[in-house]
Amino acid sequence: MTQSEDKHIQKEALDLISAATHDLKAPIALIKGLNDLMSAGKLSKKKHDQYIARISMSLVQMERTLETIEKVNDVIVDQQQMALVPISINEIISSVASQLEPKAKEYDQKLVLKAGHKSYVVLSNRHILENAIYSLVDNAIKYSLPSSEILIRPSKSSKKGYARLTIRDKTMGVRKSDWNRVMDTLGKIDSPNPAHAGDSGLGLFATVRLVQSLNGIVGVKPVHGGSSFFIELPIAQQLNLQLVD
Amino acid sequence: MKVLIIEDDKMLAEMYRDGFEAAGHEAINAHGAQDALNKLDKTEVDLILLDLILPGRSGVEVIHELSSYKDWQNIPIILMTDNHPSTFKIADKDLAKYSVRKIIFKQKTTPTEVVKLAEGIASESI
């Protein structure tokens, strides 16, 4: 490894730490705070049960963050090569949606899968892809307005040989500076100066890095009253096998 | 005491509201800057608990906006952040100028401590 490559990996590792730290702060503050209120012993049973559920949810979130750190670390530090196999995007989004539905409900949001009848099979790695999609949907839940819908839709990409997964949310309005930050995160993974790629949390940073390791692309565009993130991945080619007599 | 809690994380916002209500105070939540300003238009509050990072307008922009209205410029503010307060280079006189009485680090301050801090600040303001 050259000195320049080594330096680049060190910078990416620092970004990973920065992004992960950002994502661990909120659940830690919540667990600590709820524990403080529970210790006072003045809660109704309903409130007590709600706090226990929220603490459990925060612990799951922290476990997920640690898993994501490990996976991104494999990609950026160890430069691990992924074993890619044909995988149905529809199956992965169903799995992610069922995992995140309780969280969406807590935030008074609804996950809407618009999968249709067509199943898109991409060449990918199940764990990595699931982690990447989970991070994007989780981000959409965190930043969407209450009582809003988050649309998740697989489709064929305009890029030949690629499938697209779109996640559309309704947010409180994104300022130009925030868009610049998001675009910066999307664009700076290979930049020589990734000083603040982790500022928007692990979600986007992890998604970009993980999807890149699957030979895919992550993009975003502002839509009326929100944002539309997308992942594009190569469709698994069907082999034309012929039976030989 | 009536407190306006401006925090976009719904679960943290509810947690602080529960803390104030358990101590016998009234608390209302606002999930962003515009929501907060709408609520301030309709109700008088004794103190504002304000998250520094908000979607849309930031906490700092909210502080500037509040300071430009005569009715709101003297409402004491507790500013909350995910980053350690030592990372802020804001002089005390500048904080006071904008009615910011204290900056707290969310992970290091429990709801009970926030309530006690708010009670102290509100009693000084009377």
JSON list of N, CA, C and O in Angstrom, two decimals, chain B residues 11-66:
[
{"chain": "B", "resi": 11, "resn": "MET", "atom": "N", "xyz": [-38.89, 11.54, 20.23]},
{"chain": "B", "resi": 11, "resn": "MET", "atom": "CA", "xyz": [-38.77, 10.81, 21.50]},
{"chain": "B", "resi": 11, "resn": "MET", "atom": "C", "xyz": [-38.05, 11.63, 22.56]},
{"chain": "B", "resi": 11, "resn": "MET", "atom": "O", "xyz": [-38.43, 11.61, 23.73]},
{"chain": "B", "resi": 12, "resn": "LEU", "atom": "N", "xyz": [-37.01, 12.37, 22.15]},
{"chain": "B", "resi": 12, "resn": "LEU", "atom": "CA", "xyz": [-36.32, 13.23, 23.12]},
{"chain": "B", "resi": 12, "resn": "LEU", "atom": "C", "xyz": [-37.25, 14.35, 23.57]},
{"chain": "B", "resi": 12, "resn": "LEU", "atom": "O", "xyz": [-37.30, 14.71, 24.75]},
{"chain": "B", "resi": 13, "resn": "ALA", "atom": "N", "xyz": [-38.02, 14.90, 22.62]},
{"chain": "B", "resi": 13, "resn": "ALA", "atom": "CA", "xyz": [-38.95, 15.99, 22.95]},
{"chain": "B", "resi": 13, "resn": "ALA", "atom": "C", "xyz": [-39.97, 15.53, 24.00]},
{"chain": "B", "resi": 13, "resn": "ALA", "atom": "O", "xyz": [-40.23, 16.23, 24.98]},
{"chain": "B", "resi": 14, "resn": "GLU", "atom": "N", "xyz": [-40.52, 14.33, 23.78]},
{"chain": "B", "resi": 14, "resn": "GLU", "atom": "CA", "xyz": [-41.50, 13.81, 24.74]},
{"chain": "B", "resi": 14, "resn": "GLU", "atom": "C", "xyz": [-40.87, 13.55, 26.10]},
{"chain": "B", "resi": 14, "resn": "GLU", "atom": "O", "xyz": [-41.49, 13.75, 27.14]},
{"chain": "B", "resi": 15, "resn": "MET", "atom": "N", "xyz": [-39.63, 13.09, 26.06]},
{"chain": "B", "resi": 15, "resn": "MET", "atom": "CA", "xyz": [-38.92, 12.79, 27.31]},
{"chain": "B", "resi": 15, "resn": "MET", "atom": "C", "xyz": [-38.77, 14.07, 28.16]},
{"chain": "B", "resi": 15, "resn": "MET", "atom": "O", "xyz": [-39.06, 14.08, 29.35]},
{"chain": "B", "resi": 16, "resn": "TYR", "atom": "N", "xyz": [-38.34, 15.16, 27.51]},
{"chain": "B", "resi": 16, "resn": "TYR", "atom": "CA", "xyz": [-38.19, 16.42, 28.26]},
{"chain": "B", "resi": 16, "resn": "TYR", "atom": "C", "xyz": [-39.56, 16.91, 28.74]},
{"chain": "B", "resi": 16, "resn": "TYR", "atom": "O", "xyz": [-39.70, 17.40, 29.86]},
{"chain": "B", "resi": 17, "resn": "ARG", "atom": "N", "xyz": [-40.60, 16.79, 27.88]},
{"chain": "B", "resi": 17, "resn": "ARG", "atom": "CA", "xyz": [-41.94, 17.22, 28.29]},
{"chain": "B", "resi": 17, "resn": "ARG", "atom": "C", "xyz": [-42.40, 16.42, 29.52]},
{"chain": "B", "resi": 17, "resn": "ARG", "atom": "O", "xyz": [-42.91, 17.00, 30.47]},
{"chain": "B", "resi": 18, "resn": "ASP", "atom": "N", "xyz": [-42.19, 15.11, 29.48]},
{"chain": "B", "resi": 18, "resn": "ASP", "atom": "CA", "xyz": [-42.57, 14.27, 30.63]},
{"chain": "B", "resi": 18, "resn": "ASP", "atom": "C", "xyz": [-41.84, 14.74, 31.89]},
{"chain": "B", "resi": 18, "resn": "ASP", "atom": "O", "xyz": [-42.42, 14.76, 32.98]},
{"chain": "B", "resi": 19, "resn": "GLY", "atom": "N", "xyz": [-40.56, 15.09, 31.73]},
{"chain": "B", "resi": 19, "resn": "GLY", "atom": "CA", "xyz": [-39.77, 15.55, 32.88]},
{"chain": "B", "resi": 19, "resn": "GLY", "atom": "C", "xyz": [-40.36, 16.80, 33.51]},
{"chain": "B", "resi": 19, "resn": "GLY", "atom": "O", "xyz": [-40.50, 16.90, 34.73]},
{"chain": "B", "resi": 20, "resn": "PHE", "atom": "N", "xyz": [-40.72, 17.76, 32.66]},
{"chain": "B", "resi": 20, "resn": "PHE", "atom": "CA", "xyz": [-41.31, 19.01, 33.17]},
{"chain": "B", "resi": 20, "resn": "PHE", "atom": "C", "xyz": [-42.68, 18.75, 33.79]},
{"chain": "B", "resi": 20, "resn": "PHE", "atom": "O", "xyz": [-42.99, 19.28, 34.86]},
{"chain": "B", "resi": 21, "resn": "GLU", "atom": "N", "xyz": [-43.48, 17.93, 33.13]},
{"chain": "B", "resi": 21, "resn": "GLU", "atom": "CA", "xyz": [-44.83, 17.66, 33.65]},
{"chain": "B", "resi": 21, "resn": "GLU", "atom": "C", "xyz": [-44.77, 16.91, 34.98]},
{"chain": "B", "resi": 21, "resn": "GLU", "atom": "O", "xyz": [-45.56, 17.18, 35.89]},
{"chain": "B", "resi": 22, "resn": "ALA", "atom": "N", "xyz": [-43.81, 15.99, 35.10]},
{"chain": "B", "resi": 22, "resn": "ALA", "atom": "CA", "xyz": [-43.66, 15.23, 36.36]},
{"chain": "B", "resi": 22, "resn": "ALA", "atom": "C", "xyz": [-43.31, 16.17, 37.51]},
{"chain": "B", "resi": 22, "resn": "ALA", "atom": "O", "xyz": [-43.64, 15.91, 38.67]},
{"chain": "B", "resi": 23, "resn": "ALA", "atom": "N", "xyz": [-42.64, 17.28, 37.19]},
{"chain": "B", "resi": 23, "resn": "ALA", "atom": "CA", "xyz": [-42.27, 18.25, 38.23]},
{"chain": "B", "resi": 23, "resn": "ALA", "atom": "C", "xyz": [-43.36, 19.31, 38.44]},
{"chain": "B", "resi": 23, "resn": "ALA", "atom": "O", "xyz": [-43.15, 20.30, 39.15]},
{"chain": "B", "resi": 24, "resn": "GLY", "atom": "N", "xyz": [-44.50, 19.14, 37.79]},
{"chain": "B", "resi": 24, "resn": "GLY", "atom": "CA", "xyz": [-45.64, 20.04, 37.99]},
{"chain": "B", "resi": 24, "resn": "GLY", "atom": "C", "xyz": [-45.67, 21.25, 37.08]},
{"chain": "B", "resi": 24, "resn": "GLY", "atom": "O", "xyz": [-46.41, 22.21, 37.34]},
{"chain": "B", "resi": 25, "resn": "HIS", "atom": "N", "xyz": [-44.87, 21.23, 36.03]},
{"chain": "B", "resi": 25, "resn": "HIS", "atom": "CA", "xyz": [-44.84, 22.36, 35.09]},
{"chain": "B", "resi": 25, "resn": "HIS", "atom": "C", "xyz": [-45.63, 22.02, 33.83]},
{"chain": "B", "resi": 25, "resn": "HIS", "atom": "O", "xyz": [-45.95, 20.86, 33.57]},
{"chain": "B", "resi": 26, "resn": "GLU", "atom": "N", "xyz": [-45.88, 23.07, 33.04]},
{"chain": "B", "resi": 26, "resn": "GLU", "atom": "CA", "xyz": [-46.56, 22.84, 31.77]},
{"chain": "B", "resi": 26, "resn": "GLU", "atom": "C", "xyz": [-45.50, 22.90, 30.66]},
{"chain": "B", "resi": 26, "resn": "GLU", "atom": "O", "xyz": [-44.61, 23.76, 30.70]},
{"chain": "B", "resi": 27, "resn": "ALA", "atom": "N", "xyz": [-45.61, 21.98, 29.72]},
{"chain": "B", "resi": 27, "resn": "ALA", "atom": "CA", "xyz": [-44.62, 21.98, 28.63]},
{"chain": "B", "resi": 27, "resn": "ALA", "atom": "C", "xyz": [-45.30, 21.70, 27.30]},
{"chain": "B", "resi": 27, "resn": "ALA", "atom": "O", "xyz": [-46.20, 20.87, 27.22]},
{"chain": "B", "resi": 28, "resn": "ILE", "atom": "N", "xyz": [-44.86, 22.41, 26.26]},
{"chain": "B", "resi": 28, "resn": "ILE", "atom": "CA", "xyz": [-45.38, 22.14, 24.92]},
{"chain": "B", "resi": 28, "resn": "ILE", "atom": "C", "xyz": [-44.21, 21.88, 23.97]},
{"chain": "B", "resi": 28, "resn": "ILE", "atom": "O", "xyz": [-43.14, 22.46, 24.13]},
{"chain": "B", "resi": 29, "resn": "ASN", "atom": "N", "xyz": [-44.46, 21.00, 23.03]},
{"chain": "B", "resi": 29, "resn": "ASN", "atom": "CA", "xyz": [-43.40, 20.63, 22.08]},
{"chain": "B", "resi": 29, "resn": "ASN", "atom": "C", "xyz": [-43.59, 21.33, 20.73]},
{"chain": "B", "resi": 29, "resn": "ASN", "atom": "O", "xyz": [-44.71, 21.47, 20.26]},
{"chain": "B", "resi": 30, "resn": "ALA", "atom": "N", "xyz": [-42.47, 21.72, 20.16]},
{"chain": "B", "resi": 30, "resn": "ALA", "atom": "CA", "xyz": [-42.46, 22.21, 18.77]},
{"chain": "B", "resi": 30, "resn": "ALA", "atom": "C", "xyz": [-41.37, 21.43, 18.05]},
{"chain": "B", "resi": 30, "resn": "ALA", "atom": "O", "xyz": [-40.28, 21.25, 18.59]},
{"chain": "B", "resi": 31, "resn": "HIS", "atom": "N", "xyz": [-41.69, 20.94, 16.84]},
{"chain": "B", "resi": 31, "resn": "HIS", "atom": "CA", "xyz": [-40.74, 20.05, 16.16]},
{"chain": "B", "resi": 31, "resn": "HIS", "atom": "C", "xyz": [-39.78, 20.77, 15.22]},
{"chain": "B", "resi": 31, "resn": "HIS", "atom": "O", "xyz": [-38.92, 20.15, 14.61]},
{"chain": "B", "resi": 32, "resn": "GLY", "atom": "N", "xyz": [-39.95, 22.07, 15.10]},
{"chain": "B", "resi": 32, "resn": "GLY", "atom": "CA", "xyz": [-39.05, 22.83, 14.23]},
{"chain": "B", "resi": 32, "resn": "GLY", "atom": "C", "xyz": [-39.24, 24.31, 14.48]},
{"chain": "B", "resi": 32, "resn": "GLY", "atom": "O", "xyz": [-40.09, 24.72, 15.29]},
{"chain": "B", "resi": 33, "resn": "ALA", "atom": "N", "xyz": [-38.44, 25.12, 13.78]},
{"chain": "B", "resi": 33, "resn": "ALA", "atom": "CA", "xyz": [-38.44, 26.56, 14.01]},
{"chain": "B", "resi": 33, "resn": "ALA", "atom": "C", "xyz": [-39.82, 27.18, 13.73]},
{"chain": "B", "resi": 33, "resn": "ALA", "atom": "O", "xyz": [-40.34, 27.95, 14.55]},
{"chain": "B", "resi": 34, "resn": "GLN", "atom": "N", "xyz": [-40.40, 26.85, 12.58]},
{"chain": "B", "resi": 34, "resn": "GLN", "atom": "CA", "xyz": [-41.66, 27.48, 12.22]},
{"chain": "B", "resi": 34, "resn": "GLN", "atom": "C", "xyz": [-42.78, 27.07, 13.17]},
{"chain": "B", "resi": 34, "resn": "GLN", "atom": "O", "xyz": [-43.60, 27.91, 13.59]},
{"chain": "B", "resi": 35, "resn": "ASP", "atom": "N", "xyz": [-42.80, 25.79, 13.53]},
{"chain": "B", "resi": 35, "resn": "ASP", "atom": "CA", "xyz": [-43.77, 25.28, 14.48]},
{"chain": "B", "resi": 35, "resn": "ASP", "atom": "C", "xyz": [-43.64, 26.05, 15.81]},
{"chain": "B", "resi": 35, "resn": "ASP", "atom": "O", "xyz": [-44.64, 26.43, 16.44]},
{"chain": "B", "resi": 36, "resn": "ALA", "atom": "N", "xyz": [-42.40, 26.29, 16.22]},
{"chain": "B", "resi": 36, "resn": "ALA", "atom": "CA", "xyz": [-42.15, 27.01, 17.48]},
{"chain": "B", "resi": 36, "resn": "ALA", "atom": "C", "xyz": [-42.69, 28.44, 17.42]},
{"chain": "B", "resi": 36, "resn": "ALA", "atom": "O", "xyz": [-43.36, 28.91, 18.35]},
{"chain": "B", "resi": 37, "resn": "LEU", "atom": "N", "xyz": [-42.40, 29.12, 16.31]},
{"chain": "B", "resi": 37, "resn": "LEU", "atom": "CA", "xyz": [-42.85, 30.51, 16.18]},
{"chain": "B", "resi": 37, "resn": "LEU", "atom": "C", "xyz": [-44.38, 30.59, 16.15]},
{"chain": "B", "resi": 37, "resn": "LEU", "atom": "O", "xyz": [-44.98, 31.50, 16.73]},
{"chain": "B", "resi": 38, "resn": "ASN", "atom": "N", "xyz": [-45.00, 29.61, 15.48]},
{"chain": "B", "resi": 38, "resn": "ASN", "atom": "CA", "xyz": [-46.48, 29.56, 15.46]},
{"chain": "B", "resi": 38, "resn": "ASN", "atom": "C", "xyz": [-47.03, 29.39, 16.87]},
{"chain": "B", "resi": 38, "resn": "ASN", "atom": "O", "xyz": [-48.02, 30.03, 17.25]},
{"chain": "B", "resi": 39, "resn": "LYS", "atom": "N", "xyz": [-46.36, 28.53, 17.66]},
{"chain": "B", "resi": 39, "resn": "LYS", "atom": "CA", "xyz": [-46.85, 28.27, 19.02]},
{"chain": "B", "resi": 39, "resn": "LYS", "atom": "C", "xyz": [-46.61, 29.49, 19.92]},
{"chain": "B", "resi": 39, "resn": "LYS", "atom": "O", "xyz": [-47.44, 29.81, 20.77]},
{"chain": "B", "resi": 40, "resn": "LEU", "atom": "N", "xyz": [-45.51, 30.17, 19.71]},
{"chain": "B", "resi": 40, "resn": "LEU", "atom": "CA", "xyz": [-45.23, 31.38, 20.51]},
{"chain": "B", "resi": 40, "resn": "LEU", "atom": "C", "xyz": [-46.24, 32.49, 20.21]},
{"chain": "B", "resi": 40, "resn": "LEU", "atom": "O", "xyz": [-46.53, 33.33, 21.06]},
{"chain": "B", "resi": 41, "resn": "ASP", "atom": "N", "xyz": [-46.74, 32.48, 18.99]},
{"chain": "B", "resi": 41, "resn": "ASP", "atom": "CA", "xyz": [-47.75, 33.46, 18.59]},
{"chain": "B", "resi": 41, "resn": "ASP", "atom": "C", "xyz": [-49.04, 33.29, 19.39]},
{"chain": "B", "resi": 41, "resn": "ASP", "atom": "O", "xyz": [-49.77, 34.25, 19.64]},
{"chain": "B", "resi": 42, "resn": "LYS", "atom": "N", "xyz": [-49.31, 32.02, 19.76]},
{"chain": "B", "resi": 42, "resn": "LYS", "atom": "CA", "xyz": [-50.58, 31.70, 20.41]},
{"chain": "B", "resi": 42, "resn": "LYS", "atom": "C", "xyz": [-50.49, 31.62, 21.92]},
{"chain": "B", "resi": 42, "resn": "LYS", "atom": "O", "xyz": [-51.52, 31.65, 22.60]},
{"chain": "B", "resi": 43, "resn": "THR", "atom": "N", "xyz": [-49.29, 31.43, 22.45]},
{"chain": "B", "resi": 43, "resn": "THR", "atom": "CA", "xyz": [-49.20, 31.23, 23.90]},
{"chain": "B", "resi": 43, "resn": "THR", "atom": "C", "xyz": [-47.94, 31.88, 24.48]},
{"chain": "B", "resi": 43, "resn": "THR", "atom": "O", "xyz": [-46.93, 31.99, 23.79]},
{"chain": "B", "resi": 44, "resn": "GLU", "atom": "N", "xyz": [-48.04, 32.31, 25.72]},
{"chain": "B", "resi": 44, "resn": "GLU", "atom": "CA", "xyz": [-46.88, 32.90, 26.40]},
{"chain": "B", "resi": 44, "resn": "GLU", "atom": "C", "xyz": [-46.13, 31.82, 27.14]},
{"chain": "B", "resi": 44, "resn": "GLU", "atom": "O", "xyz": [-46.75, 30.97, 27.78]},
{"chain": "B", "resi": 45, "resn": "VAL", "atom": "N", "xyz": [-44.81, 31.85, 27.07]},
{"chain": "B", "resi": 45, "resn": "VAL", "atom": "CA", "xyz": [-44.03, 30.85, 27.82]},
{"chain": "B", "resi": 45, "resn": "VAL", "atom": "C", "xyz": [-43.00, 31.55, 28.71]},
{"chain": "B", "resi": 45, "resn": "VAL", "atom": "O", "xyz": [-42.64, 32.71, 28.46]},
{"chain": "B", "resi": 46, "resn": "ASP", "atom": "N", "xyz": [-42.55, 30.82, 29.74]},
{"chain": "B", "resi": 46, "resn": "ASP", "atom": "CA", "xyz": [-41.58, 31.40, 30.68]},
{"chain": "B", "resi": 46, "resn": "ASP", "atom": "C", "xyz": [-40.15, 31.05, 30.32]},
{"chain": "B", "resi": 46, "resn": "ASP", "atom": "O", "xyz": [-39.21, 31.71, 30.77]},
{"chain": "B", "resi": 47, "resn": "LEU", "atom": "N", "xyz": [-40.00, 29.99, 29.53]},
{"chain": "B", "resi": 47, "resn": "LEU", "atom": "CA", "xyz": [-38.64, 29.55, 29.19]},
{"chain": "B", "resi": 47, "resn": "LEU", "atom": "C", "xyz": [-38.68, 28.70, 27.90]},
{"chain": "B", "resi": 47, "resn": "LEU", "atom": "O", "xyz": [-39.69, 28.06, 27.62]},
{"chain": "B", "resi": 48, "resn": "ILE", "atom": "N", "xyz": [-37.58, 28.75, 27.16]},
{"chain": "B", "resi": 48, "resn": "ILE", "atom": "CA", "xyz": [-37.50, 27.94, 25.94]},
{"chain": "B", "resi": 48, "resn": "ILE", "atom": "C", "xyz": [-36.32, 26.98, 26.05]},
{"chain": "B", "resi": 48, "resn": "ILE", "atom": "O", "xyz": [-35.20, 27.39, 26.40]},
{"chain": "B", "resi": 49, "resn": "LEU", "atom": "N", "xyz": [-36.59, 25.72, 25.77]},
{"chain": "B", "resi": 49, "resn": "LEU", "atom": "CA", "xyz": [-35.53, 24.70, 25.69]},
{"chain": "B", "resi": 49, "resn": "LEU", "atom": "C", "xyz": [-35.33, 24.46, 24.19]},
{"chain": "B", "resi": 49, "resn": "LEU", "atom": "O", "xyz": [-36.25, 23.99, 23.51]},
{"chain": "B", "resi": 50, "resn": "LEU", "atom": "N", "xyz": [-34.16, 24.81, 23.70]},
{"chain": "B", "resi": 50, "resn": "LEU", "atom": "CA", "xyz": [-33.97, 24.87, 22.25]},
{"chain": "B", "resi": 50, "resn": "LEU", "atom": "C", "xyz": [-32.83, 23.98, 21.77]},
{"chain": "B", "resi": 50, "resn": "LEU", "atom": "O", "xyz": [-31.69, 24.11, 22.22]},
{"chain": "B", "resi": 51, "resn": "ASP", "atom": "N", "xyz": [-33.14, 23.09, 20.83]},
{"chain": "B", "resi": 51, "resn": "ASP", "atom": "CA", "xyz": [-32.10, 22.25, 20.23]},
{"chain": "B", "resi": 51, "resn": "ASP", "atom": "C", "xyz": [-31.34, 23.09, 19.20]},
{"chain": "B", "resi": 51, "resn": "ASP", "atom": "O", "xyz": [-31.94, 23.86, 18.45]},
{"chain": "B", "resi": 52, "resn": "LEU", "atom": "N", "xyz": [-30.02, 22.94, 19.20]},
{"chain": "B", "resi": 52, "resn": "LEU", "atom": "CA", "xyz": [-29.19, 23.75, 18.30]},
{"chain": "B", "resi": 52, "resn": "LEU", "atom": "C", "xyz": [-29.36, 23.31, 16.84]},
{"chain": "B", "resi": 52, "resn": "LEU", "atom": "O", "xyz": [-29.40, 24.14, 15.93]},
{"chain": "B", "resi": 53, "resn": "ILE", "atom": "N", "xyz": [-29.47, 22.00, 16.63]},
{"chain": "B", "resi": 53, "resn": "ILE", "atom": "CA", "xyz": [-29.59, 21.49, 15.25]},
{"chain": "B", "resi": 53, "resn": "ILE", "atom": "C", "xyz": [-31.04, 21.12, 14.98]},
{"chain": "B", "resi": 53, "resn": "ILE", "atom": "O", "xyz": [-31.59, 20.20, 15.58]},
{"chain": "B", "resi": 54, "resn": "LEU", "atom": "N", "xyz": [-31.64, 21.85, 14.06]},
{"chain": "B", "resi": 54, "resn": "LEU", "atom": "CA", "xyz": [-33.04, 21.60, 13.70]},
{"chain": "B", "resi": 54, "resn": "LEU", "atom": "C", "xyz": [-33.15, 21.50, 12.18]},
{"chain": "B", "resi": 54, "resn": "LEU", "atom": "O", "xyz": [-32.32, 22.06, 11.47]},
{"chain": "B", "resi": 55, "resn": "PRO", "atom": "N", "xyz": [-34.17, 20.81, 11.69]},
{"chain": "B", "resi": 55, "resn": "PRO", "atom": "CA", "xyz": [-34.36, 20.83, 10.24]},
{"chain": "B", "resi": 55, "resn": "PRO", "atom": "C", "xyz": [-34.85, 22.22, 9.81]},
{"chain": "B", "resi": 55, "resn": "PRO", "atom": "O", "xyz": [-35.52, 22.89, 10.58]},
{"chain": "B", "resi": 56, "resn": "GLY", "atom": "N", "xyz": [-34.53, 22.62, 8.62]},
{"chain": "B", "resi": 56, "resn": "GLY", "atom": "CA", "xyz": [-34.92, 23.97, 8.18]},
{"chain": "B", "resi": 56, "resn": "GLY", "atom": "C", "xyz": [-34.03, 24.99, 8.86]},
{"chain": "B", "resi": 56, "resn": "GLY", "atom": "O", "xyz": [-32.82, 24.93, 8.76]},
{"chain": "B", "resi": 57, "resn": "ARG", "atom": "N", "xyz": [-34.65, 25.89, 9.64]},
{"chain": "B", "resi": 57, "resn": "ARG", "atom": "CA", "xyz": [-33.85, 26.91, 10.33]},
{"chain": "B", "resi": 57, "resn": "ARG", "atom": "C", "xyz": [-33.17, 26.32, 11.57]},
{"chain": "B", "resi": 57, "resn": "ARG", "atom": "O", "xyz": [-33.80, 25.58, 12.32]},
{"chain": "B", "resi": 58, "resn": "SER", "atom": "N", "xyz": [-31.91, 26.68, 11.81]},
{"chain": "B", "resi": 58, "resn": "SER", "atom": "CA", "xyz": [-31.18, 26.13, 12.95]},
{"chain": "B", "resi": 58, "resn": "SER", "atom": "C", "xyz": [-31.58, 26.84, 14.25]},
{"chain": "B", "resi": 58, "resn": "SER", "atom": "O", "xyz": [-32.26, 27.88, 14.23]},
{"chain": "B", "resi": 59, "resn": "GLY", "atom": "N", "xyz": [-31.11, 26.30, 15.38]},
{"chain": "B", "resi": 59, "resn": "GLY", "atom": "CA", "xyz": [-31.37, 26.91, 16.68]},
{"chain": "B", "resi": 59, "resn": "GLY", "atom": "C", "xyz": [-30.83, 28.33, 16.75]},
{"chain": "B", "resi": 59, "resn": "GLY", "atom": "O", "xyz": [-31.47, 29.21, 17.33]},
{"chain": "B", "resi": 60, "resn": "VAL", "atom": "N", "xyz": [-29.67, 28.55, 16.14]},
{"chain": "B", "resi": 60, "resn": "VAL", "atom": "CA", "xyz": [-29.07, 29.89, 16.17]},
{"chain": "B", "resi": 60, "resn": "VAL", "atom": "C", "xyz": [-29.97, 30.88, 15.42]},
{"chain": "B", "resi": 60, "resn": "VAL", "atom": "O", "xyz": [-30.20, 32.00, 15.87]},
{"chain": "B", "resi": 61, "resn": "GLU", "atom": "N", "xyz": [-30.53, 30.44, 14.30]},
{"chain": "B", "resi": 61, "resn": "GLU", "atom": "CA", "xyz": [-31.44, 31.31, 13.54]},
{"chain": "B", "resi": 61, "resn": "GLU", "atom": "C", "xyz": [-32.71, 31.60, 14.34]},
{"chain": "B", "resi": 61, "resn": "GLU", "atom": "O", "xyz": [-33.25, 32.71, 14.28]},
{"chain": "B", "resi": 62, "resn": "VAL", "atom": "N", "xyz": [-33.16, 30.60, 15.09]},
{"chain": "B", "resi": 62, "resn": "VAL", "atom": "CA", "xyz": [-34.35, 30.81, 15.94]},
{"chain": "B", "resi": 62, "resn": "VAL", "atom": "C", "xyz": [-34.03, 31.88, 16.99]},
{"chain": "B", "resi": 62, "resn": "VAL", "atom": "O", "xyz": [-34.83, 32.80, 17.24]},
{"chain": "B", "resi": 63, "resn": "ILE", "atom": "N", "xyz": [-32.83, 31.79, 17.60]},
{"chain": "B", "resi": 63, "resn": "ILE", "atom": "CA", "xyz": [-32.42, 32.77, 18.62]},
{"chain": "B", "resi": 63, "resn": "ILE", "atom": "C", "xyz": [-32.42, 34.18, 18.03]},
{"chain": "B", "resi": 63, "resn": "ILE", "atom": "O", "xyz": [-32.94, 35.13, 18.62]},
{"chain": "B", "resi": 64, "resn": "HIS", "atom": "N", "xyz": [-31.85, 34.32, 16.83]},
{"chain": "B", "resi": 64, "resn": "HIS", "atom": "CA", "xyz": [-31.81, 35.63, 16.17]},
{"chain": "B", "resi": 64, "resn": "HIS", "atom": "C", "xyz": [-33.23, 36.14, 15.90]},
{"chain": "B", "resi": 64, "resn": "HIS", "atom": "O", "xyz": [-33.52, 37.32, 16.08]},
{"chain": "B", "resi": 65, "resn": "GLU", "atom": "N", "xyz": [-34.08, 35.24, 15.47]},
{"chain": "B", "resi": 65, "resn": "GLU", "atom": "CA", "xyz": [-35.45, 35.63, 15.15]},
{"chain": "B", "resi": 65, "resn": "GLU", "atom": "C", "xyz": [-36.19, 36.09, 16.42]},
{"chain": "B", "resi": 65, "resn": "GLU", "atom": "O", "xyz": [-36.86, 37.11, 16.42]},
{"chain": "B", "resi": 66, "resn": "LEU", "atom": "N", "xyz": [-36.01, 35.32, 17.50]},
{"chain": "B", "resi": 66, "resn": "LEU", "atom": "CA", "xyz": [-36.67, 35.68, 18.76]},
{"chain": "B", "resi": 66, "resn": "LEU", "atom": "C", "xyz": [-36.19, 37.05, 19.24]},
{"chain": "B", "resi": 66, "resn": "LEU", "atom": "O", "xyz": [-36.97, 37.85, 19.76]}
]
